[in-house]
Every structure is written in C-alpha cells, then in structure tokens.
XYZ file of C-alpha atoms in Angstrom:
677
model
C 95.298 100.641 147.793
C 95.203 104.136 146.306
C 96.129 102.828 142.834
C 93.498 100.080 143.072
C 90.856 102.646 144.021
C 91.809 104.929 141.130
C 91.614 102.069 138.634
C 88.226 100.952 140.018
C 86.755 104.427 139.752
C 88.276 104.896 136.300
C 86.522 101.762 135.019
C 83.272 102.863 136.689
C 83.549 106.261 134.913
C 84.079 104.646 131.511
C 81.067 102.344 131.938
C 78.821 105.101 133.288
C 79.809 107.402 130.419
C 78.561 104.905 127.837
C 74.901 105.753 128.528
C 73.136 106.913 125.418
C 75.654 105.257 123.135
C 78.516 107.663 123.776
C 81.531 106.463 125.724
C 84.084 108.822 127.195
C 84.592 112.549 126.797
C 84.323 112.629 122.998
C 81.224 112.118 120.892
C 82.921 109.300 118.978
C 83.858 107.304 122.069
C 86.414 109.016 124.259
C 90.045 108.129 124.670
C 91.225 108.786 128.210
C 94.984 109.124 128.739
C 96.164 108.787 132.335
C 99.809 108.790 133.293
C 100.492 106.226 135.995
C 103.366 103.890 136.685
C 103.287 100.094 136.760
C 99.875 99.798 135.110
C 99.027 97.903 131.926
C 97.800 99.234 128.576
C 94.355 97.909 127.632
C 92.755 97.358 124.243
C 89.742 95.167 123.395
C 89.967 91.447 124.070
C 90.435 89.910 127.573
C 88.613 92.198 129.988
C 84.841 92.395 129.572
C 82.706 95.139 131.108
C 79.004 94.759 130.439
C 76.723 97.762 129.919
C 73.371 97.392 128.196
C 73.826 95.806 124.784
C 77.455 96.879 124.500
C 80.426 94.943 125.803
C 83.598 96.773 126.633
C 86.674 94.584 126.301
C 90.325 95.027 127.154
C 93.597 93.259 126.347
C 96.787 93.493 128.366
C 99.407 94.867 125.951
C 101.599 96.901 128.267
C 104.451 96.040 130.617
C 105.185 96.929 134.211
C 106.844 100.265 134.664
C 105.234 101.828 131.610
C 102.640 104.588 131.392
C 99.013 103.647 130.815
C 96.689 104.535 127.983
C 93.165 103.321 128.689
C 90.977 103.295 125.583
C 87.218 103.194 125.837
C 85.691 100.990 123.180
C 83.618 103.083 120.732
C 79.903 102.281 120.687
C 78.065 100.272 118.092
C 77.524 102.014 114.770
C 73.780 101.623 115.266
C 74.032 103.327 118.668
C 75.645 106.283 116.957
C 72.854 106.359 114.376
C 70.298 106.389 117.185
C 72.164 109.101 119.116
C 72.349 111.311 116.018
C 68.624 110.680 115.369
C 67.888 112.037 118.853
C 70.147 115.085 118.716
C 69.705 116.025 115.043
C 66.739 114.030 113.703
C 66.498 115.871 110.390
C 70.223 115.809 109.591
C 70.810 113.867 106.351
C 72.425 110.458 106.715
C 72.284 109.517 103.023
C 72.123 112.100 100.245
C 71.511 111.746 96.520
C 74.333 112.634 94.114
C 72.350 115.641 92.856
C 71.896 116.889 96.417
C 68.113 116.988 96.052
C 66.966 113.974 98.102
C 67.969 112.736 101.521
C 67.253 110.091 104.131
C 67.499 111.654 107.585
C 69.060 110.051 110.629
C 65.591 109.786 112.113
C 64.386 107.966 108.992
C 67.420 105.695 109.016
C 66.900 104.875 112.695
C 63.263 103.938 112.016
C 64.372 101.696 109.140
C 66.736 99.898 111.501
C 63.844 99.126 113.844
C 61.620 97.900 111.010
C 64.328 95.617 109.635
C 64.576 93.760 112.960
C 60.909 92.733 112.879
C 61.102 91.678 109.232
C 64.222 89.565 109.713
C 62.664 87.820 112.693
C 59.538 87.178 110.627
C 61.801 85.470 108.080
C 63.088 83.163 110.818
C 66.524 84.713 111.040
C 68.129 84.747 114.462
C 71.220 86.158 116.101
C 74.404 85.255 114.226
C 72.674 84.109 111.022
C 74.574 85.406 108.000
C 72.586 87.397 105.452
C 73.940 88.149 101.984
C 73.168 91.561 100.523
C 73.187 92.167 96.781
C 75.596 95.109 96.893
C 74.708 97.075 93.770
C 75.745 100.719 93.870
C 73.157 103.147 95.128
C 71.531 104.704 98.185
C 69.130 101.851 98.917
C 72.038 99.413 99.222
C 73.591 101.725 101.827
C 70.418 101.972 103.919
C 69.810 98.225 103.608
C 73.398 97.514 104.667
C 73.083 99.716 107.750
C 69.697 98.229 108.625
C 70.901 94.634 108.368
C 74.238 95.363 110.051
C 72.499 96.532 113.223
C 71.220 93.013 113.850
C 73.000 90.324 111.831
C 76.330 89.654 110.088
C 76.154 90.950 106.517
C 77.886 89.374 103.503
C 77.978 91.908 100.638
C 77.794 90.256 97.219
C 79.571 91.688 94.182
C 76.902 91.842 91.426
C 79.474 90.682 88.870
C 79.690 87.361 90.748
C 76.158 86.275 89.899
C 77.432 83.124 88.191
C 79.209 82.085 91.391
C 76.321 82.957 93.677
C 75.212 79.383 94.534
C 78.802 78.474 95.485
C 79.252 81.684 97.504
C 76.093 81.100 99.531
C 77.217 77.561 100.325
C 80.864 78.380 100.993
C 80.137 81.326 103.273
C 77.327 79.579 105.212
C 74.745 82.189 104.266
C 71.194 81.654 105.535
C 69.394 84.017 103.153
C 69.918 86.560 100.391
C 68.463 90.069 100.328
C 68.264 91.351 96.745
C 66.374 94.039 94.805
C 62.963 93.246 93.383
C 62.963 92.034 89.782
C 66.599 90.891 89.842
C 67.013 87.730 87.779
C 68.952 85.179 89.845
C 70.044 81.574 89.281
C 68.290 78.754 91.095
C 69.267 78.970 94.767
C 68.721 76.664 97.711
C 68.359 79.585 100.162
C 65.479 82.019 100.669
C 65.659 85.234 98.665
C 64.026 88.207 100.390
C 63.349 91.161 98.132
C 64.134 94.837 98.702
C 61.025 96.764 97.696
C 61.300 100.557 97.220
C 58.673 102.550 99.101
C 58.827 105.571 96.803
C 60.819 107.560 99.355
C 64.532 108.151 98.779
C 66.695 105.231 100.038
C 63.780 103.706 101.945
C 62.594 100.149 101.465
C 60.627 97.299 102.874
C 61.707 93.677 102.741
C 59.301 91.225 101.149
C 59.975 87.919 102.887
C 59.964 84.767 100.742
C 58.954 82.437 103.587
C 57.384 83.459 106.915
C 58.483 81.668 110.081
C 55.836 80.075 112.292
C 57.930 80.848 115.366
C 59.928 83.987 114.698
C 62.896 84.353 117.062
C 63.534 87.449 119.114
C 66.090 89.592 117.323
C 67.820 92.332 119.274
C 70.570 94.718 118.288
C 73.915 93.007 117.875
C 76.572 93.406 120.579
C 80.140 94.608 120.142
C 81.513 91.061 120.242
C 79.072 89.796 117.602
C 80.076 89.182 113.970
C 79.131 92.080 111.716
C 80.709 91.955 108.259
C 81.823 88.829 106.416
C 83.884 89.615 103.373
C 86.503 88.110 101.089
C 89.908 89.693 100.724
C 90.866 91.075 97.330
C 93.024 88.014 96.566
C 95.699 89.960 94.662
C 98.299 87.215 95.098
C 96.224 84.051 95.449
C 92.890 82.622 96.528
C 90.940 85.088 98.674
C 90.599 84.586 102.416
C 87.316 85.059 104.245
C 87.335 87.689 106.978
C 84.721 88.042 109.709
C 84.846 91.490 111.303
C 83.011 92.068 114.573
C 80.872 95.039 115.496
C 83.776 96.171 117.701
C 86.213 95.948 114.779
C 83.968 98.144 112.623
C 83.328 100.671 115.383
C 87.038 100.975 116.189
C 88.014 101.356 112.534
C 85.344 103.999 111.953
C 86.431 105.915 115.047
C 90.104 105.872 114.008
C 89.234 107.117 110.534
C 87.035 109.883 111.900
C 89.692 111.020 114.364
C 92.555 110.956 111.833
C 90.587 112.809 109.165
C 89.082 115.215 111.716
C 85.563 114.296 110.648
C 82.773 116.176 112.400
C 78.970 116.028 112.328
C 77.712 117.599 109.138
C 80.648 116.483 106.962
C 79.533 115.215 103.545
C 81.425 112.385 101.846
C 81.002 111.540 98.164
C 81.581 107.801 97.879
C 82.184 106.521 94.312
C 83.539 103.178 95.598
C 81.773 99.823 95.167
C 79.698 98.676 98.126
C 80.918 95.085 98.219
C 84.311 95.830 99.749
C 85.685 97.552 102.831
C 86.814 100.817 101.218
C 83.313 101.832 100.187
C 81.631 100.264 103.216
C 83.958 100.993 106.135
C 85.361 104.377 105.073
C 82.885 105.897 102.633
C 79.901 104.712 104.681
C 80.630 103.719 108.297
C 83.312 106.299 109.159
C 80.994 108.983 107.775
C 77.906 107.770 109.633
C 79.825 107.136 112.879
C 80.935 110.778 112.895
C 77.429 112.100 112.288
C 78.111 112.966 108.677
C 76.357 112.374 105.365
C 77.318 109.772 102.780
C 76.649 110.276 99.060
C 76.778 106.865 97.323
C 77.441 107.142 93.597
C 76.481 104.859 90.758
C 80.018 104.852 89.310
C 83.445 106.449 89.368
C 83.467 108.692 86.291
C 85.586 111.739 87.125
C 83.212 114.396 85.790
C 80.275 112.835 87.665
C 82.302 112.730 90.896
C 82.979 116.463 90.547
C 79.322 117.150 89.750
C 78.275 115.249 92.867
C 80.833 117.078 95.043
C 79.424 120.421 93.878
C 75.746 119.478 94.038
C 75.929 117.759 97.418
C 78.245 120.336 98.995
C 80.780 117.622 99.771
C 83.629 118.258 102.187
C 85.633 115.204 101.100
C 85.609 112.180 98.843
C 87.440 108.859 99.006
C 88.515 106.703 96.054
C 91.211 104.546 94.475
C 93.858 106.061 92.168
C 91.962 104.998 89.030
C 89.039 107.228 89.973
C 91.348 110.064 91.049
C 93.020 109.860 87.633
C 89.602 110.126 85.982
C 88.801 113.188 88.107
C 92.155 114.776 87.231
C 91.604 114.131 83.527
C 88.152 115.708 83.709
C 89.614 118.813 85.374
C 92.333 119.107 82.739
C 89.729 118.882 79.983
C 87.347 121.334 81.625
C 88.647 123.409 84.528
C 85.157 124.785 85.059
C 84.140 121.473 86.634
C 85.879 122.665 89.802
C 83.372 125.497 90.138
C 81.236 124.954 93.209
C 83.494 122.206 94.606
C 84.696 123.128 98.114
C 86.447 120.053 99.503
C 88.369 120.075 102.772
C 90.496 117.123 101.609
C 90.597 114.159 99.233
C 91.437 110.636 100.392
C 93.232 107.952 98.349
C 94.085 104.340 99.160
C 94.381 100.792 97.738
C 97.414 101.652 95.534
C 100.061 104.334 95.043
C 98.822 107.610 93.591
C 100.722 109.206 90.706
C 102.325 112.521 91.603
C 100.918 114.097 88.432
C 97.408 113.078 89.531
C 97.899 114.354 93.070
C 99.334 117.649 91.835
C 96.494 118.127 89.336
C 93.846 117.543 92.003
C 95.509 119.885 94.472
C 96.056 122.587 91.853
C 92.466 122.617 90.607
C 90.609 121.880 93.846
C 92.842 123.661 96.346
C 92.794 120.975 99.021
C 95.258 118.336 100.258
C 95.219 114.756 98.977
C 95.795 112.324 101.855
C 96.959 108.756 101.263
C 96.578 105.777 103.533
C 96.708 102.023 103.779
C 93.864 99.758 104.746
C 93.246 96.031 104.885
C 90.059 94.016 104.872
C 91.334 92.349 108.042
C 91.588 95.769 109.763
C 88.251 97.270 108.691
C 90.114 99.170 105.945
C 92.235 101.200 108.384
C 95.948 100.683 109.199
C 98.109 103.788 108.643
C 97.213 107.158 107.216
C 98.493 110.637 106.592
C 96.594 112.792 109.097
C 94.592 115.834 108.165
C 96.498 118.977 109.093
C 99.652 120.913 108.259
C 102.594 119.115 106.703
C 103.423 117.300 103.469
C 100.771 115.155 101.826
C 103.090 112.846 99.940
C 105.811 110.370 100.838
C 105.250 107.788 103.612
C 101.716 106.652 104.324
C 101.823 108.216 107.764
C 101.884 106.620 111.208
C 99.536 103.977 112.527
C 96.176 105.489 113.384
C 94.291 103.467 115.980
C 96.187 100.319 115.036
C 99.477 99.064 116.431
C 101.978 98.228 113.664
C 105.461 96.732 113.698
C 107.939 94.880 111.490
C 108.534 91.127 111.619
C 112.175 90.475 110.723
C 113.571 87.382 109.003
C 114.875 86.333 112.427
C 111.292 86.245 113.716
C 111.620 89.343 115.893
C 108.993 92.077 116.227
C 110.498 95.559 116.029
C 109.466 99.167 115.606
C 113.055 100.310 115.017
C 113.382 102.701 112.074
C 114.557 101.600 108.626
C 114.346 97.858 109.321
C 112.728 96.027 106.414
C 110.497 93.066 107.020
C 106.880 91.975 106.963
C 104.334 94.458 108.255
C 102.383 93.057 111.219
C 99.507 94.663 113.064
C 97.076 94.282 115.921
C 94.465 96.419 117.591
C 90.758 96.851 118.243
C 89.895 96.985 114.540
C 92.035 93.952 113.566
C 90.789 90.366 113.371
C 92.363 87.720 115.569
C 91.518 84.808 113.260
C 90.338 84.119 109.708
C 86.948 82.647 109.053
C 88.373 80.745 106.064
C 92.061 80.584 105.144
C 93.090 78.631 102.008
C 96.559 77.913 103.453
C 97.782 77.185 106.962
C 95.819 79.537 109.266
C 98.557 79.393 111.919
C 100.977 81.083 109.505
C 98.709 84.137 109.286
C 99.646 85.293 112.790
C 102.837 85.669 114.805
C 102.523 85.947 118.589
C 99.116 87.587 118.247
C 100.156 89.914 115.418
C 98.399 89.647 112.046
C 100.892 89.150 109.224
C 99.992 91.467 106.360
C 102.112 89.864 103.617
C 103.602 93.282 102.818
C 107.313 94.100 102.770
C 107.554 97.364 104.680
C 109.564 99.571 107.004
C 109.021 102.429 109.434
C 110.967 105.679 109.390
C 112.248 107.686 112.347
C 108.749 109.163 112.822
C 107.150 105.677 112.844
C 105.612 106.449 109.450
C 104.912 103.454 107.247
C 106.345 102.815 103.816
C 105.145 99.778 101.845
C 107.660 98.269 99.428
C 105.780 95.312 97.946
C 103.588 92.329 98.506
C 106.062 89.633 99.486
C 104.556 87.276 96.909
C 104.915 89.928 94.196
C 108.639 90.562 94.619
C 110.505 90.112 91.341
C 113.536 87.836 91.613
C 115.891 89.310 89.036
C 118.989 87.159 89.068
C 118.860 86.867 92.874
C 118.107 90.556 93.459
C 114.635 90.965 94.943
C 112.930 93.941 93.273
C 109.863 95.624 94.755
C 107.326 96.482 92.036
C 105.713 99.003 94.387
C 109.021 100.830 94.790
C 109.570 100.973 91.020
C 105.982 102.135 90.495
C 106.461 104.912 93.039
C 109.467 106.216 91.083
C 107.614 105.952 87.767
C 104.630 107.796 89.228
C 106.886 110.749 90.079
C 107.335 111.330 86.351
C 105.018 113.983 84.999
C 104.610 111.957 81.801
C 103.134 108.996 83.733
C 99.506 108.999 84.879
C 99.397 105.395 86.101
C 101.846 102.502 86.205
C 102.092 98.814 86.930
C 105.348 96.877 87.289
C 105.572 93.106 87.035
C 107.995 90.273 86.453
C 108.404 88.459 83.140
C 110.250 85.159 82.557
C 113.922 85.560 81.624
C 116.233 82.768 80.373
C 119.200 83.553 82.614
C 117.860 85.875 85.318
C 114.714 83.920 86.133
C 112.643 87.116 85.968
C 113.088 90.566 84.523
C 111.398 93.844 85.420
C 108.834 95.269 83.006
C 106.502 98.222 83.306
C 103.291 99.339 81.655
C 102.221 102.960 82.025
C 99.267 105.108 81.085
C 100.839 108.195 79.481
C 99.699 111.567 80.790
C 99.895 112.747 77.169
C 99.828 109.800 74.731
C 100.955 111.974 71.813
C 104.147 112.940 73.641
C 104.939 109.534 75.138
C 108.696 108.832 75.122
C 109.637 105.572 76.895
C 113.351 106.219 76.523
C 113.076 109.588 78.250
C 111.139 107.979 81.089
C 113.728 105.214 81.490
C 116.618 107.668 81.412
C 114.941 109.752 84.109
C 114.088 106.904 86.473
C 117.529 105.323 85.935
C 118.946 108.162 88.047
C 116.706 107.177 90.966
C 116.638 103.377 90.782
C 119.323 100.771 91.411
C 120.410 99.059 88.210
C 118.716 95.777 89.067
C 115.348 97.540 89.533
C 115.361 99.513 86.281
C 112.587 98.239 84.001
C 113.932 96.741 80.779
C 110.981 98.116 78.858
C 108.139 100.554 79.424
C 104.993 99.892 77.395
C 102.188 102.413 76.863
C 98.694 101.121 77.701
C 95.298 102.786 77.808
C 94.516 101.436 81.272
C 96.190 99.484 84.059
C 94.852 95.964 84.722
C 93.032 96.087 88.056
C 91.138 93.577 90.119
C 87.455 94.098 90.906
C 88.139 96.496 93.797
C 90.680 98.643 91.990
C 94.008 97.173 93.099
C 96.816 96.484 90.562
C 96.548 92.963 89.138
C 100.174 92.094 88.358
C 99.647 88.478 87.377
C 96.877 89.512 85.008
C 99.099 92.301 83.683
C 101.877 89.859 82.833
C 99.410 87.642 80.964
C 97.456 90.420 79.269
C 100.571 92.307 78.148
C 102.491 89.222 77.078
C 102.206 90.153 73.422
C 103.946 93.447 74.228
C 107.125 91.725 75.297
C 106.933 88.698 72.999
C 109.476 89.239 70.226
C 108.186 89.321 66.628
C 110.975 88.547 64.183
C 112.107 91.249 61.767
C 115.125 90.623 59.516
C 118.112 93.044 59.502
C 117.903 95.722 56.804
C 121.518 96.893 56.470
C 124.968 95.283 56.535
C 125.692 96.859 59.929
C 122.451 95.465 61.355
C 123.365 92.027 59.924
C 126.736 92.111 61.691
C 125.168 93.203 64.991
C 122.606 90.389 64.732
C 125.403 87.846 64.293
C 127.322 89.270 67.278
C 124.245 89.150 69.528
C 123.275 85.637 68.410
C 126.752 84.381 69.273
C 126.789 86.323 72.554
C 123.437 84.955 73.695
C 123.718 81.551 72.057
C 120.422 81.956 70.272
C 119.317 81.776 66.663
C 117.184 84.118 64.593
C 117.581 87.347 66.538
C 115.495 90.098 64.918
C 116.363 93.752 64.424
C 113.688 94.868 66.922
C 114.331 92.148 69.508
C 115.159 93.564 72.936
C 118.600 92.311 74.012
C 117.502 91.809 77.614
C 114.141 90.251 76.860
C 115.983 87.859 74.536
C 118.039 86.610 77.494
C 120.645 89.318 78.009
C 121.935 90.159 81.484
C 124.828 92.140 82.964
C 127.401 89.445 82.125
C 126.274 88.963 78.541
C 126.149 92.765 78.199
C 129.870 92.887 79.024
C 130.557 90.164 76.462
C 128.551 92.078 73.873
C 130.531 95.234 74.620
C 133.837 93.382 74.106
C 132.677 91.712 70.862
C 131.536 95.029 69.353
C 134.858 96.605 70.253
C 136.754 93.659 68.769
C 134.712 93.356 65.555
C 133.764 96.982 64.889
C 136.556 98.879 66.643
C 134.251 100.968 68.892
C 133.843 100.805 72.680
C 130.140 101.371 73.229
C 129.386 102.639 76.758
C 127.350 100.270 78.918
C 124.561 102.810 79.443
C 124.174 103.105 75.663
C 123.870 99.336 75.321
C 121.263 99.420 78.083
C 119.123 102.069 76.417
C 119.750 101.261 72.721
C 118.902 97.645 73.380
C 117.743 96.427 69.991
C 119.739 96.125 66.769
C 117.889 98.850 64.874
C 118.530 101.457 67.571
C 122.092 100.367 68.307
C 122.908 100.468 64.593
C 121.469 103.978 64.333
C 123.542 105.090 67.349
C 126.737 103.693 65.813
C 125.994 105.372 62.476
C 125.386 108.701 64.225
C 128.364 108.689 66.564
C 130.911 106.540 64.671
C 129.752 106.682 61.047
C 133.233 106.942 59.499
C 134.583 104.061 61.578
C 131.594 101.925 60.649
C 132.065 102.550 56.916
C 135.746 101.541 57.080
C 134.999 98.445 59.150
C 132.180 97.340 56.875
C 134.410 97.837 53.840
C 137.112 95.690 55.467
C 134.616 92.989 56.380
C 133.070 92.741 52.931
C 136.430 93.106 51.078
C 137.647 90.058 53.006
C 134.471 88.114 52.248
C 134.502 85.463 49.459
C 133.191 86.756 46.161
C 129.626 85.839 45.455
C 129.140 83.283 42.692
C 127.553 84.524 39.513
C 124.209 82.945 38.713
C 124.603 79.794 36.662
C 128.280 79.164 37.515
C-alpha cells in the first residue's frame, strides 16, 4: 500500500509540475531519480498521462528487483519558446551572423501564433505534412519553428529542385512553403510563399488558395508527427523517418544536458537546414535551452570565425569538412581567433582528424567534443560530455538514449569489447520507419532500432564505431573497417582528411585503398604515411596505396561517400602502361608477369593492384632470390611495390650483385642477329 501511494503521488507531482511548459525540477524538463526496489523503469511509450496539450508517456523497460529511474517527458519545443518569451521576452532567439540583428523570443512566439491562423486559412489541418524550402538563412529557421509548432515539417534540400514533384508525391506532402520569387517546376500541390516583412527573420505567408472552411489548428501534441526527413542514404536508397514532437523534445533535452547548455548560450550553426544536424542540434537544442541560434549562409572557415566573434558565440557545431576549413583559416591567419571566446566546439557525422582537432584547440583554447547522431534518433545517440577529461578517443557514453550491441548470435549485450551491430532505443528514437526500401521488420530487433553500424562498448560503456556494416571491405576473407583505417590515418599530422574504400582485386575480391587531403601538399609523402600507419594497423587493413586529393567526396550532408569515392578516384588506381627502361626493370617485369600470370605489366604498375596478394608476394620473393640472388625482405616488397621503385631499391642496396647477375644473364643470352643477316 505504501509503495502504491508513493508511486501515485510521484505521478501526480510530475503532472502538476508540467504547468507552464516546464516539467520536473529542471528548466529543461526534470529527471527525477528515486531509489526503490521492485519497481519498473519508465520511458515514453505505453503509459499516457494527459496534461493540457502535452501527453506524458511511459514504457516499461525495467525488471523486478531493480532500482527505478522515472523520467519526465520534456515539454514541446514550442512550449519552451513560449516559456522563454514570458520570462525573457527580449532575449534573442535568432541572431544574424554579424551580431547586429535579432529576432527575440517574444517575436518568435508571436510568429508561431500567426502561422497557425495562416495555415488554417490555407485549409491545412492537424497531421497534414508541409514541405519547407530549406535554404540557409534566418528566415528558414523562424519558418521551421513556426510550422513545427503545428504541423509535421518536411525540409527540402534546395539542390533537389529537379526531384521536387516526385518528393511531394512520395512523401505525401499537402503543400509547399517556399520563398517569394523562387522559380519552381510545375507542381500539383499548393505553393504558399514566404514574404519578408522587412524585420529580421520575420515573415508572413501568402496563401495560394484560401479555404472556405478553415479547420481549427491547435498546437501539436507530444505524440504528433513533427519532422519528416530522409536518411543520408550513405549505403543505399534513403529511408524516410517520421520523428514525433516527443522525439525532438527528448533529443534536444539530451543534447542540452550533455553539453551543459544554459539560457543565453549562442550557437553558430553553419550546417544545412534540410537535415537533422543543423535542425535538431544547431537549432532545436539551442532554442530548447533558451539560447540563441546563428544560422549561417555557408561553411567557409573564415566566415565561421567571423560569425563566432561578431555574435559572441559560446559554441558552434559542424561536420569535419567545415572544421578543417576553420583550422586552415586559423593557420593562414591566426588573428582570426581574436574576439572568439568559445566554451567548446562540437563535431559529428564523421571522424575528425587529430591535426584538425589539435589546431582548433591550440588556436581557440577550448575543447572539441565529438559525438554520434542518427536521423532516426533526432541526431543524438552518444557523445563526449562537456567537462574535464580527454576530448578524443571513444565517442562517449549514451546520452539520453539506451544503446547496446546485437551479436551475430542475436543476443543484446552491453558487455565491454564485444563487437556487433549497434542497436538503440529511447524517447528520442523512432519505433518504425515511415518508408523503408527493404524489409521494415529487419530494421528492428525486439524493439531495438538496428543502426547498421559495427560497434563496441568499452569498460566505461563508451561507444566506438568501427564501420557501416555494408561498407566493410572483404579483403581475401578478412573484413576491414574503413572507419578504423581512417581513424589511424587521421592521427597522422600530415593528413587533414581521409577516406578509405574497397577496390576490386583479382584474387582478394577487394583491396584497401585510401585517399587523403594532405595537411601540407608540398610535403606530401605517401610512403612515409604508409610506413607510419603500418605500425598501428594489422597487415590486412594496411592500404595498398594512398592517393592525394584536394577534397574528400562527401554526400549532400557532409558524410563520406565511399561508393562515389571508388568511382571518382578510379583513374587513380587504374594502371597506365609504361614500358621498362633498364635491363633490371625488364627482368623484374618478366618475373612479376610470370608470378601473377598476367601480360604487359608496366614499370609503374602496383604489384597489389595488379592482382598481388600475400601468397603471390611470397612467390615473388622466391623468384627474385632464385633469379637475382638477393632475398628481398617482405616489408620492402610491400612498400616498393612497383618495378621502378623495386629496381631502384635493388640498385641502391645490392648494386654490385645486380651488375654481376645482369652480366651473367646477358652473356648467356643468344647473340642478336645483325641487320640484314
């Protein structure tokens, strides 16, 4: 009876505390930890507690005999906008990159109210999907927040204009909201225009068709759909994700808590506004914590630094490509750091090069925190927390999301150092896909979302990602993680960015290749890089070649595009025939052709790219010893892997032996016929 009474009063306290849009003892939606026995752990799903427009939900995740953690669902993002408008009406919600113009929380809250009436006038009702032309800029941010308060929003990548009719049909979109004057293809849906009012980030919506019977349109509830978005599709056709208001609120709260965000924080956001990084972290996590977002028109490093100084930013979030641009700008002109006073820098979407991280930390004097997000989890899974401790290595523990490893045996485990597929669940994680190009049932395992990432946890439950399962390179039966190889390459000071991918190989199936952006192109030395990483990588994971490139192929949201890299860089590893120039090179060509069973091997052809593997390497070693009288070490054959370089090595280290052997070979050769005989 006593336990039942405590639980009843606890639930009553949580519901009563939600008045005014704030649940629990913390401004972001409190988390109450109570230590009882034989009580379940609750997170949003089964249990529904109604209060105003917000629905609190709970899911039984615990077991009997365990302690309880009762989590109050964070309020709607719009509720937090309204609360901030009441307590600090003139605080800036959106700020210009030059720090001179702002839209206050009071102004943003009024926009939200105006949008409701306009959408209803257009005949849009609860649950109707509205596409938003997600060009960079402050008005897109205010329009997104205004629409999101009422209806599910589908952000549209402006580069996809040619696919717009198909997108509207495929995603069941009722209408498009786009800037005035934007030239669009013929569409079979209404297009409502964003009209600037002359005030920073403010707008009115000019409705294309007015409804005769406009429906009532209230604020969305926590269970309602909020953001409909396609995944990045790095390994196949993209999936369509529908995140609820509760998913977004939970993800924003977790980000704010992990990064110790407080009201008044200012975030410079150079990320695009058609994907979750720029929307959920750069925008929603900032707004949900009472901070200020600074949407940028691009990701140029010098402009990011200018914006950080002008706006008085306390943090910025970006992908490694933008961080590299910032680091390059600082190396060119250290004075760009003047006036920048960041508390931290956040990086996600791909591994960050150590040289980039070190450059940022050296010039800006703040930690660089890395994390992992997924579209399906409102861009928040695991993250290095703000605070003392190292800011490199594992991605940190789960933050607001429950993560585990799915083994090949189909078991879910959180045991350390067990490799398998990363799975997750929690209040910010979807429980189904809106559209899945494959078998939707394979996307989940006993209620856990399957991420498609090969991963493991360490003894501190910190996450380390090894690879996308579909991107593993099968090198003669050894499965090589490109992410792991990239991480080792990115530790090299000579490497600013890297991408590792598989290339077809005659005997191995695939071989490991790497393309890197040199930190200093004039001093680029691929052999030195390979020799260095060879000490840290298993033999089967060592790239056969490292190619210098000016930029890494990325998809439209900044993630490495390995399939595109293999196609785009194909000419780098396609052999162009060059005839041998010396007698020694001619002999080595003959030996390699016989070893590999191929014709027309050129002096610059890579032994491994031409079909060589560990077995044929041993045969090559024996043939050279037999024909030329020198035992060439295996590591030399691995590094000096074309005829020109191997010949030069033999001349340098065994010149006298080579001259005697060549003399013997050509003395034994038949005399050449004189012309005309």
